Structures are given as structure tokens and as C-alpha cells.
Tab-separated table of N, CA and C in Angstrom:
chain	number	residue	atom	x	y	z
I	30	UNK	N	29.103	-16.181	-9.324
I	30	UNK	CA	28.710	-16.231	-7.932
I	30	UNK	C	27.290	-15.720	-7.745
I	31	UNK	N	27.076	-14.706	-8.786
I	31	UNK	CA	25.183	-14.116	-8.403
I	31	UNK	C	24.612	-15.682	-8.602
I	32	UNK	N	24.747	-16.686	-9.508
I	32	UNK	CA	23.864	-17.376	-9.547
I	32	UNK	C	23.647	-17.922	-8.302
I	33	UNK	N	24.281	-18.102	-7.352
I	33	UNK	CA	24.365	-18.715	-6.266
I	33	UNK	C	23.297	-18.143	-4.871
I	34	UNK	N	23.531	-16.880	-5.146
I	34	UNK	CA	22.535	-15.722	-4.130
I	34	UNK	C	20.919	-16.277	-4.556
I	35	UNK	N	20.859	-15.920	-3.212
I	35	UNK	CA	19.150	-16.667	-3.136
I	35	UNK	C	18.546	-15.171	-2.392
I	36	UNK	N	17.456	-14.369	-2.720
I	36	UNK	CA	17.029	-13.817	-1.532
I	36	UNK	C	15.660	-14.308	-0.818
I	37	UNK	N	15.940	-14.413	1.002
I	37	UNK	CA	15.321	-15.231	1.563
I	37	UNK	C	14.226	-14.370	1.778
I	38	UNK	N	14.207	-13.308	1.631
I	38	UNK	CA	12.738	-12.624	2.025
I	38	UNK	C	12.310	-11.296	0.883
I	39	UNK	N	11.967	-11.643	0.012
I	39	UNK	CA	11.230	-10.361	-0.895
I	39	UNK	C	11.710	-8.881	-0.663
I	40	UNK	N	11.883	-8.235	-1.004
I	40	UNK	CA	12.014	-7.520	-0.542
I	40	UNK	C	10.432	-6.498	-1.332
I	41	UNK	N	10.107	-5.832	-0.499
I	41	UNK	CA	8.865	-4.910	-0.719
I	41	UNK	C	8.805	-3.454	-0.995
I	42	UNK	N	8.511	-3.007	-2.198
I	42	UNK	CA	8.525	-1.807	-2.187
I	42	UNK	C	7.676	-0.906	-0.892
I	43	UNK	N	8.813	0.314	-0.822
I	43	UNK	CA	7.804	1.277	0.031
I	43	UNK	C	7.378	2.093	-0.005
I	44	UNK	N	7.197	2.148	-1.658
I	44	UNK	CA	5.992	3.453	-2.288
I	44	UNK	C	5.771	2.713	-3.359
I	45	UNK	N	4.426	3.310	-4.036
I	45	UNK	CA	4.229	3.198	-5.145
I	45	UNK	C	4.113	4.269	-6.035
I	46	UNK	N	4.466	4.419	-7.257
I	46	UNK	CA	4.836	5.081	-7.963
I	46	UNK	C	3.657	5.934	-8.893
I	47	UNK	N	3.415	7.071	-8.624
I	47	UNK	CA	1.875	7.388	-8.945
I	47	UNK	C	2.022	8.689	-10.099
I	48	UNK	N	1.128	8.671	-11.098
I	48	UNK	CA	1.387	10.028	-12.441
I	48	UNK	C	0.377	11.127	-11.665
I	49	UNK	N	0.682	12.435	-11.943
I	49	UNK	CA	-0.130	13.697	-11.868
I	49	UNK	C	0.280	14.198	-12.676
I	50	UNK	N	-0.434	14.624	-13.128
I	50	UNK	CA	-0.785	16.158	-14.799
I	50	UNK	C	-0.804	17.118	-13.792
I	51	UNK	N	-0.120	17.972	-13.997
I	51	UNK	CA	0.516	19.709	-13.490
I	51	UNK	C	0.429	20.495	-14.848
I	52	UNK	N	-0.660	21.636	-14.688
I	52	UNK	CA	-0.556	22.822	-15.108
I	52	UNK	C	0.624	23.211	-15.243
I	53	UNK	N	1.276	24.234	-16.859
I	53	UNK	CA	2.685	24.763	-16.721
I	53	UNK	C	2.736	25.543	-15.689
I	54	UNK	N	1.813	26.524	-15.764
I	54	UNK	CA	2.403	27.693	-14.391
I	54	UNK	C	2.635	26.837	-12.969
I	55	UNK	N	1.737	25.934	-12.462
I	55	UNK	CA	1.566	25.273	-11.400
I	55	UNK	C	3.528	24.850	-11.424
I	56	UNK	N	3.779	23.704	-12.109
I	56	UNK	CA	5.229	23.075	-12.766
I	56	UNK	C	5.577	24.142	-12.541
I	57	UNK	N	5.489	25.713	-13.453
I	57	UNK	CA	6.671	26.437	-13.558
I	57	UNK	C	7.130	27.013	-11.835
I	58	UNK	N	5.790	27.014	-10.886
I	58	UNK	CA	6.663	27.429	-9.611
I	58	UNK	C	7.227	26.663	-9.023
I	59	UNK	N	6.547	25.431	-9.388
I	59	UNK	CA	6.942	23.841	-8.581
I	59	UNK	C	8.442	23.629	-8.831
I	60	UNK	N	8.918	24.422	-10.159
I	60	UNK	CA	10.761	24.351	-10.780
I	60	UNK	C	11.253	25.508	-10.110
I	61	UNK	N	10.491	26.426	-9.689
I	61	UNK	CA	11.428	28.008	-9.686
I	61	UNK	C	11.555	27.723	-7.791
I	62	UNK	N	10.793	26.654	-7.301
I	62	UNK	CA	10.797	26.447	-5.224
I	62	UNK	C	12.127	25.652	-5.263
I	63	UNK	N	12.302	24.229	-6.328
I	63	UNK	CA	13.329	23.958	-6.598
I	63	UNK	C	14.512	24.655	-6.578
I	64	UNK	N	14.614	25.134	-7.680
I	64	UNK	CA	15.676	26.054	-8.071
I	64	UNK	C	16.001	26.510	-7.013
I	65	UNK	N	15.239	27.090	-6.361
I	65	UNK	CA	15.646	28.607	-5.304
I	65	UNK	C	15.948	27.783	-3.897
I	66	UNK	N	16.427	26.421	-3.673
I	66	UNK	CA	16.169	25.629	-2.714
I	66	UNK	C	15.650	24.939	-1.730
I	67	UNK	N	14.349	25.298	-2.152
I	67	UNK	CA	13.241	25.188	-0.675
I	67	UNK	C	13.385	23.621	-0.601
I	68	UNK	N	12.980	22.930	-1.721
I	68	UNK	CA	13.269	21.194	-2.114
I	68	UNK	C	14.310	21.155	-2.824
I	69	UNK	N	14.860	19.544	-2.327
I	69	UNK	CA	15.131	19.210	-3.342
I	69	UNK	C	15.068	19.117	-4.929
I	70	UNK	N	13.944	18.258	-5.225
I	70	UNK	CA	13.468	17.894	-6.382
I	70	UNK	C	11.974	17.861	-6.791
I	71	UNK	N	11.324	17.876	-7.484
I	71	UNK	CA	9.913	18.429	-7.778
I	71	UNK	C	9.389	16.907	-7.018
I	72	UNK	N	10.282	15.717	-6.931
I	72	UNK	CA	9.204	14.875	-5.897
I	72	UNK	C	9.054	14.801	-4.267
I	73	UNK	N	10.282	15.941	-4.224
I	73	UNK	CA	10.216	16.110	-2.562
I	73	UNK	C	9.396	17.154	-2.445
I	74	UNK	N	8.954	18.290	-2.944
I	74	UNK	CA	7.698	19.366	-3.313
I	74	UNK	C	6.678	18.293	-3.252
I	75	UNK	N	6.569	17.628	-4.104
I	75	UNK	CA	4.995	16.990	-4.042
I	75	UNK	C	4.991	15.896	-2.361
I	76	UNK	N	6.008	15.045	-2.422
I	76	UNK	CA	5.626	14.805	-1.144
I	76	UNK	C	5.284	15.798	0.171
I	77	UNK	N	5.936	16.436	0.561
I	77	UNK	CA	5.979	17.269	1.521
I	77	UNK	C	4.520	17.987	0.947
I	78	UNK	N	4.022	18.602	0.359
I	78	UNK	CA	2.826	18.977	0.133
I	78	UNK	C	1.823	18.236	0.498
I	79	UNK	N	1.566	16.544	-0.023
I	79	UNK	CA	0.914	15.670	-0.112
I	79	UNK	C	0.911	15.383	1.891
I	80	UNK	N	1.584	15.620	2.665
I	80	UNK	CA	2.334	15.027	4.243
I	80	UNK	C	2.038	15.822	4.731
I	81	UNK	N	1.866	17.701	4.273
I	81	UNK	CA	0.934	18.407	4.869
I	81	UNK	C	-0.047	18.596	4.783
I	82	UNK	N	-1.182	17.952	3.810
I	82	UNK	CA	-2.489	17.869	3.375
I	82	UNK	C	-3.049	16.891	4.610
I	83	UNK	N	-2.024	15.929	4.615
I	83	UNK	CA	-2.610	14.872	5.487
I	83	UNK	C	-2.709	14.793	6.802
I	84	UNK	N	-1.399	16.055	7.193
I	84	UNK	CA	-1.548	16.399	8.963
I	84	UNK	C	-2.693	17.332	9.107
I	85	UNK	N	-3.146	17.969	8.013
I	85	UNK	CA	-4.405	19.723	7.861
I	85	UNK	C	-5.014	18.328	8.385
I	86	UNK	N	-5.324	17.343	7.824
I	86	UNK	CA	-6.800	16.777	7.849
I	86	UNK	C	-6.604	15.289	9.149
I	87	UNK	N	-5.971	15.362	9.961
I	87	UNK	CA	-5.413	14.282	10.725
I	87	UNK	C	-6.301	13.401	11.490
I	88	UNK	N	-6.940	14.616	11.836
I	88	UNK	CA	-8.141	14.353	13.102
I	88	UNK	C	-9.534	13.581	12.221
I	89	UNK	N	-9.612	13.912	11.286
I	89	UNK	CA	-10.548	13.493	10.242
I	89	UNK	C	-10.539	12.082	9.922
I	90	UNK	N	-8.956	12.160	9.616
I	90	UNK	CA	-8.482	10.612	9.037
I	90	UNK	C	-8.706	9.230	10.550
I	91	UNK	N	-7.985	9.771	11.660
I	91	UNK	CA	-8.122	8.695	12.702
I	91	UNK	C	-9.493	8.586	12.751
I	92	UNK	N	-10.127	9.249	13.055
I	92	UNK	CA	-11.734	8.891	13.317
I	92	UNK	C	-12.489	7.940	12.171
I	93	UNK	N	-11.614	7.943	10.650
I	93	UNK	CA	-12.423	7.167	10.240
I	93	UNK	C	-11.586	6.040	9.939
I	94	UNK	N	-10.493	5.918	10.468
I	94	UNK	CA	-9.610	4.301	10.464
I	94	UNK	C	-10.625	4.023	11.627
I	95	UNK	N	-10.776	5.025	12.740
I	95	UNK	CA	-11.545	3.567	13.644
I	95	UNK	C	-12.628	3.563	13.144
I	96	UNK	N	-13.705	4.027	12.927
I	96	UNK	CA	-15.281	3.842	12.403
I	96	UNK	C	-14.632	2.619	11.064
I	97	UNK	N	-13.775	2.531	10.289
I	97	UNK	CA	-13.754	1.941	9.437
I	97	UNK	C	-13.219	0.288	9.706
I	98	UNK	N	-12.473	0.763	10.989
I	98	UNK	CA	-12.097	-0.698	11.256
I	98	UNK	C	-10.934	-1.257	10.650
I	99	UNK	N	-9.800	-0.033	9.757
I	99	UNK	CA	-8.727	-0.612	9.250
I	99	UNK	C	-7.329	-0.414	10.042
I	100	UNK	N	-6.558	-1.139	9.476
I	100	UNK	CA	-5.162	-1.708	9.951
I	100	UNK	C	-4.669	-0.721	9.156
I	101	UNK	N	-3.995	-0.198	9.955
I	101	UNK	CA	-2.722	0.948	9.427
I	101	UNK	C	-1.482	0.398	9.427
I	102	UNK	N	-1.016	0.609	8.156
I	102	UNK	CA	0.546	0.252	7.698
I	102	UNK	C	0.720	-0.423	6.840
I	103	UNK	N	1.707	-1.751	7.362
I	103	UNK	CA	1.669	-3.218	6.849
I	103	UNK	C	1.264	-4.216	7.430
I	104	UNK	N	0.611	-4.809	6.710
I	104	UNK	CA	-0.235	-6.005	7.316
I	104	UNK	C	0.314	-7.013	6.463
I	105	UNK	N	0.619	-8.242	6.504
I	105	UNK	CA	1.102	-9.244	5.795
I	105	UNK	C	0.260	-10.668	6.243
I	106	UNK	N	0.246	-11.317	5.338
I	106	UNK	CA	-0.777	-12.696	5.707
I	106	UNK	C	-0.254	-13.595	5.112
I	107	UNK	N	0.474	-14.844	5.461
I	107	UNK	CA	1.562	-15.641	5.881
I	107	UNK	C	0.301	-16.941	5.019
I	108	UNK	N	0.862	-18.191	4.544
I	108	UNK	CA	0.004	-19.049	4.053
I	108	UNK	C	-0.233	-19.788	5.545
I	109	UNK	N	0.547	-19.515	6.647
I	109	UNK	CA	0.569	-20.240	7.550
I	109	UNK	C	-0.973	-19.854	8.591
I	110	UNK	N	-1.083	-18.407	8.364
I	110	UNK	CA	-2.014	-17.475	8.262
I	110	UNK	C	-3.799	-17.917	8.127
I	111	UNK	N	-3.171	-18.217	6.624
I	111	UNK	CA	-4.855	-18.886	6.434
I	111	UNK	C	-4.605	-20.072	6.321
I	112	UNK	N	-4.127	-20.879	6.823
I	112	UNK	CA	-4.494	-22.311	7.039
I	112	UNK	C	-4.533	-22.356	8.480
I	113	UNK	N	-4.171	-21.493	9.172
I	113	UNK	CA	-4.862	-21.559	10.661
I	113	UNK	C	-6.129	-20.816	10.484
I	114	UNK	N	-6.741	-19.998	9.600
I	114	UNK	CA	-8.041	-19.552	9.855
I	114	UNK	C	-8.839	-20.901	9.188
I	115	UNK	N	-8.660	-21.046	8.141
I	115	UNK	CA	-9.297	-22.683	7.520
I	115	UNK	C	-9.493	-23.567	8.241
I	116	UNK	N	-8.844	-24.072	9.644
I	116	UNK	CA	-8.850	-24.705	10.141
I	116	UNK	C	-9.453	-24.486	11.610
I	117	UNK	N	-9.656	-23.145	11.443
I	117	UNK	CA	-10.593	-23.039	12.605
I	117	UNK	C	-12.302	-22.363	12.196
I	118	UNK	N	-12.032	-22.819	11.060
I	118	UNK	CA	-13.655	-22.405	10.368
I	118	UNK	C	-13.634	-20.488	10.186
I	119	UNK	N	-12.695	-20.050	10.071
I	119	UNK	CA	-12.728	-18.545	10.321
I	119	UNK	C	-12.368	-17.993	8.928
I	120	UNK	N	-13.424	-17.139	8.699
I	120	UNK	CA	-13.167	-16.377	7.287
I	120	UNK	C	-12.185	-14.575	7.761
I	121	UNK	N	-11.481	-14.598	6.859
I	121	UNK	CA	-10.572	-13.090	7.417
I	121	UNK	C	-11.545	-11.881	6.316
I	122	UNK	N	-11.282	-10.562	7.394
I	122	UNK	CA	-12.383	-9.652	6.390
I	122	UNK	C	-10.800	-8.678	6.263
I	123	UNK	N	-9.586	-8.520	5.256
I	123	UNK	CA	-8.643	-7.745	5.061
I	123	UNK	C	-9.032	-6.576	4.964
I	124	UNK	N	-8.482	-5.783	5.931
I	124	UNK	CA	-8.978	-4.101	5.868
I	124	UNK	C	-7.961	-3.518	6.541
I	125	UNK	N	-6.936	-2.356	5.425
I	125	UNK	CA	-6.081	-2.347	5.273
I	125	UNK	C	-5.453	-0.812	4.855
I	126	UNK	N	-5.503	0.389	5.503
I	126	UNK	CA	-4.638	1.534	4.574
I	126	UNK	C	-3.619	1.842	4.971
I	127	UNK	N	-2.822	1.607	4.004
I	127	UNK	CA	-1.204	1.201	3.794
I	127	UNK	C	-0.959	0.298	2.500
I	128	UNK	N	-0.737	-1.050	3.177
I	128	UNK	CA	-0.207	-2.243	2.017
I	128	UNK	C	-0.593	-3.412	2.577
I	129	UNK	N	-1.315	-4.049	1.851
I	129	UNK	CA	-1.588	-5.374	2.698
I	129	UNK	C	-0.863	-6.694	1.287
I	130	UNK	N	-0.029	-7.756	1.997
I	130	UNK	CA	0.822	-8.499	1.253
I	130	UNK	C	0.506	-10.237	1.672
I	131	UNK	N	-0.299	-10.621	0.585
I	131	UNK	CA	-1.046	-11.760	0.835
I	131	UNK	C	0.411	-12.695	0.369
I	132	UNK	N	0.875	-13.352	1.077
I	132	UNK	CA	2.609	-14.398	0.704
I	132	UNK	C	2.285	-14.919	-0.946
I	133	UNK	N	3.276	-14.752	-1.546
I	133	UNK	CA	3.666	-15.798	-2.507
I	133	UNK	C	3.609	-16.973	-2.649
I	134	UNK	N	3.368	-17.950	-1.450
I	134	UNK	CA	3.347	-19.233	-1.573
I	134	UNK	C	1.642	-19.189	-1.502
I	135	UNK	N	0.924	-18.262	-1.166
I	135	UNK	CA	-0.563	-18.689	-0.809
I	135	UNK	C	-1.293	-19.163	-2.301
I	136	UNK	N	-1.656	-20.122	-2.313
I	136	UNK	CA	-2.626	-21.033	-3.674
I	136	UNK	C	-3.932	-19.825	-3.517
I	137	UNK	N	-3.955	-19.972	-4.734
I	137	UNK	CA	-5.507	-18.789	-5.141
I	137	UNK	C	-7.009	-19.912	-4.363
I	138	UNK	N	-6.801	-21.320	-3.987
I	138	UNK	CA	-8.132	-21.774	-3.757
I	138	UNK	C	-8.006	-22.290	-2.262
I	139	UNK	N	-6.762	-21.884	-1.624
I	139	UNK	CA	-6.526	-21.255	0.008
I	139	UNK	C	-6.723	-19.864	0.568
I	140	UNK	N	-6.629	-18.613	-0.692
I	140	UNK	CA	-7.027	-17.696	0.065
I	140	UNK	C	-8.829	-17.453	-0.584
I	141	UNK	N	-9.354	-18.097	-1.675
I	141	UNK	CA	-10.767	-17.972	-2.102
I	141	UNK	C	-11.230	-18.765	-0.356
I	142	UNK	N	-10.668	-19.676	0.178
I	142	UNK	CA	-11.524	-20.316	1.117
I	142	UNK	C	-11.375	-19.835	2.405
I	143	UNK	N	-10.262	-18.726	2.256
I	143	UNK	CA	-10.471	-17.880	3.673
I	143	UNK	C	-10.581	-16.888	3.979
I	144	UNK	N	-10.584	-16.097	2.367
I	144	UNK	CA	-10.616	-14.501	2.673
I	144	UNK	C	-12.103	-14.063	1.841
I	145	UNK	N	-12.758	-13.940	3.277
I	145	UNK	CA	-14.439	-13.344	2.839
I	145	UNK	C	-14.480	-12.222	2.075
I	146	UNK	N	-13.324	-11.309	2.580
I	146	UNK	CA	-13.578	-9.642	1.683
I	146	UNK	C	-11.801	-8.917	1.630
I	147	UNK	N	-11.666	-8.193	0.621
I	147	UNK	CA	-10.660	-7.238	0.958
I	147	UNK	C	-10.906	-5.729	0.538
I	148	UNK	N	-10.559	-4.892	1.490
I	148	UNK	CA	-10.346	-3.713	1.107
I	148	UNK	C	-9.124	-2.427	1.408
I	149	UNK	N	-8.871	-2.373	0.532
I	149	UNK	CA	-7.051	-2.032	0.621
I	149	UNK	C	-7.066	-0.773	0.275
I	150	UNK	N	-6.374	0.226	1.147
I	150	UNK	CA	-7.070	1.736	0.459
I	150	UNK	C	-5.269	2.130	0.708
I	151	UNK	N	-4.808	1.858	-0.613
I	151	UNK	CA	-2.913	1.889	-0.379
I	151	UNK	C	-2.692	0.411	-1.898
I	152	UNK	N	-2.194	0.194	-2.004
I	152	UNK	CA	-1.493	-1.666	-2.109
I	152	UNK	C	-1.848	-2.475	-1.696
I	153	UNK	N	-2.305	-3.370	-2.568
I	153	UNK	CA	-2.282	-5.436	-2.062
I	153	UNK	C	-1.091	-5.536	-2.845
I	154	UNK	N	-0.322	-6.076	-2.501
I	154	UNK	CA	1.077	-7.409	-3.333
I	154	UNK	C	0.137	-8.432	-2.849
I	155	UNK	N	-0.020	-9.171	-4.061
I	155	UNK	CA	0.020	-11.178	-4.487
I	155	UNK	C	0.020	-11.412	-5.319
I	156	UNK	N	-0.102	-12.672	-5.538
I	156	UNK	CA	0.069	-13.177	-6.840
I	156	UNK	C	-1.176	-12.763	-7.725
I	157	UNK	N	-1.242	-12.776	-9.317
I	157	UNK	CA	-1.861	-12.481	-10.512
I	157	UNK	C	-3.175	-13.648	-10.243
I	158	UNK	N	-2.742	-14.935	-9.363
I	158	UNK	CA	-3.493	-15.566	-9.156
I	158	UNK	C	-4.200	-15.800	-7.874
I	159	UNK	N	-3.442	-15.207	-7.104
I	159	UNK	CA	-4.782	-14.991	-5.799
I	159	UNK	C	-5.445	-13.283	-6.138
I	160	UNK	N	-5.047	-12.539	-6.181
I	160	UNK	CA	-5.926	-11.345	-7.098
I	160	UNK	C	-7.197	-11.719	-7.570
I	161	UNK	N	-7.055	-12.615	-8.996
I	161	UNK	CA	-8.067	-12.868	-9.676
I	161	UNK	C	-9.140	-14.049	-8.902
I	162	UNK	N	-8.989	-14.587	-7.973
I	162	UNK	CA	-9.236	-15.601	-6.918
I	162	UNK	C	-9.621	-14.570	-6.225
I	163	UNK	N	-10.012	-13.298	-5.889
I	163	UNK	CA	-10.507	-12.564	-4.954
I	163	UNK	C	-10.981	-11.202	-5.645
I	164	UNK	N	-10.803	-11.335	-6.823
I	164	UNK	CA	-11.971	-10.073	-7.451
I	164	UNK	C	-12.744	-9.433	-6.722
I	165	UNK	N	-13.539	-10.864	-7.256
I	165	UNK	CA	-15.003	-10.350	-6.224
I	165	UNK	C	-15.384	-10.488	-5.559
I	166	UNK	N	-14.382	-10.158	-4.633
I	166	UNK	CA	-14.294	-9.918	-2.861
I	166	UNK	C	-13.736	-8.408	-2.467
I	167	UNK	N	-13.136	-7.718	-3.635
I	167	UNK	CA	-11.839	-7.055	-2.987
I	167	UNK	C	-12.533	-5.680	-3.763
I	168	UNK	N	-12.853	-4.694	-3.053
I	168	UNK	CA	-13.462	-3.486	-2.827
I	168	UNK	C	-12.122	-2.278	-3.270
């Protein structure tokens, strides 16, 4: 019966999975906050650390999503997307912190002809072949 299951919409990760090198002593308190219950697990310590770094600095950050001009979150761009910008002569400038998710069906020489620039400060998902179709565009 699995062969039969189709899934109709991707499903998208909602993190990405990132390495840090920790000092032992650093680790050894990062195990003993654990232990003693403050967290869960040494990745709920690092998040929650990482979530209060980012509220210390909050006021910092909005001011430069707007000076920067990016889209917060998810942004997704549909092939339906850029063939309405193609067709209205309109190049897209992707600017993006979060995840920006160029579709699976988009051909690498539909988004070379509509996407002037990208800059993704988080994740792009696309294909291996619109990627390389936007190198050197994508900051």
C-alpha cells in the first residue's frame, strides 16, 4: 500500500541542522544545567541561549531587515511565480532571512530569466539545478 501514497506537498524542514565545537569546561556545564534540570537536552541549552542572544539584540535586528529590505520567514516562489514575472518583463531581487524555497518544478533557464539576485541569510531549498543557474546571482 506505501507504494500507492503520493505526497502532494513536500514537506519542508524547519531547522537546519548546524555543528559547534564547545570547549570541555564550556560542555562540562552545558551537561551539569542538564543534569540538574534547567534543560532538557544540551540542544534545548543551545537554543534557548541562541533566542536570548537574539531578543538582547532585537532592536538592532528590525532596523536592519528594514534598511535591508528583507522578507522575514518563509517566502516560497511558485513556477507560476516566475512565469508571471517573465511575462511581465519583471526581474525578482530574492531577499530573504529565514528560508526562501524556489518550487521543484522551476527549470534552471526560468529562474536564470527571472531572478536578477538572491540573498538568503537562513536557507534556499531548490533544485542542484536552479542553484547552479543562480550562482552568480546569489550573495
Amino acid at each position: 500500500m506505501s507504494k500507492r501514497v503520493r505526497e502532494l506537498r513536500p514537506h519542508s524542514p524547519e531547522s537546519e541542522k548546524i555543528t559547534i565545537n564547545l570547549g570541555y569546561v564550556d560542555l562540562g556545564q552545558v551537561d551539569l544545567l542538564v543534569r540538574e534540570g534547567f534543560y532538557s537536552n544540551r540542544t534545548d541549552f543551545i537554543r534557548t541561549a541562541i533566542r536570548n542572544q537574539i531578543d538582547r539584540h532585537d532592536e538592532a535586528l528590525r532596523k536592519s531587515l528594514a534598511r535591508n529590505q528583507l522578507d522575514l520567514g518563509l517566502r516560497r516562489y511558485s513556477r507560476a511565480d516566475l512565469e508571471t514575472a517573465r511575462a511581465a518583463g519583471e526581474m525578482l531581487h530574492i531577499q530573504v532571512l529565514g528560508m526562501a524555497v524556489i518550487a521543484e518544478d522551476v527549470p534552471a533557464d526560468l529562474a536564470r530569466a527571472t531572478i536578477a539576485s538572491v540573498q538568503v541569510l537562513g536557507a534556499l531549498q531548490a533544485s542542484p539545478e536552479v542553484k547552479a543557474a543562480l550562482a552568480d546571482r546569489t550573495r
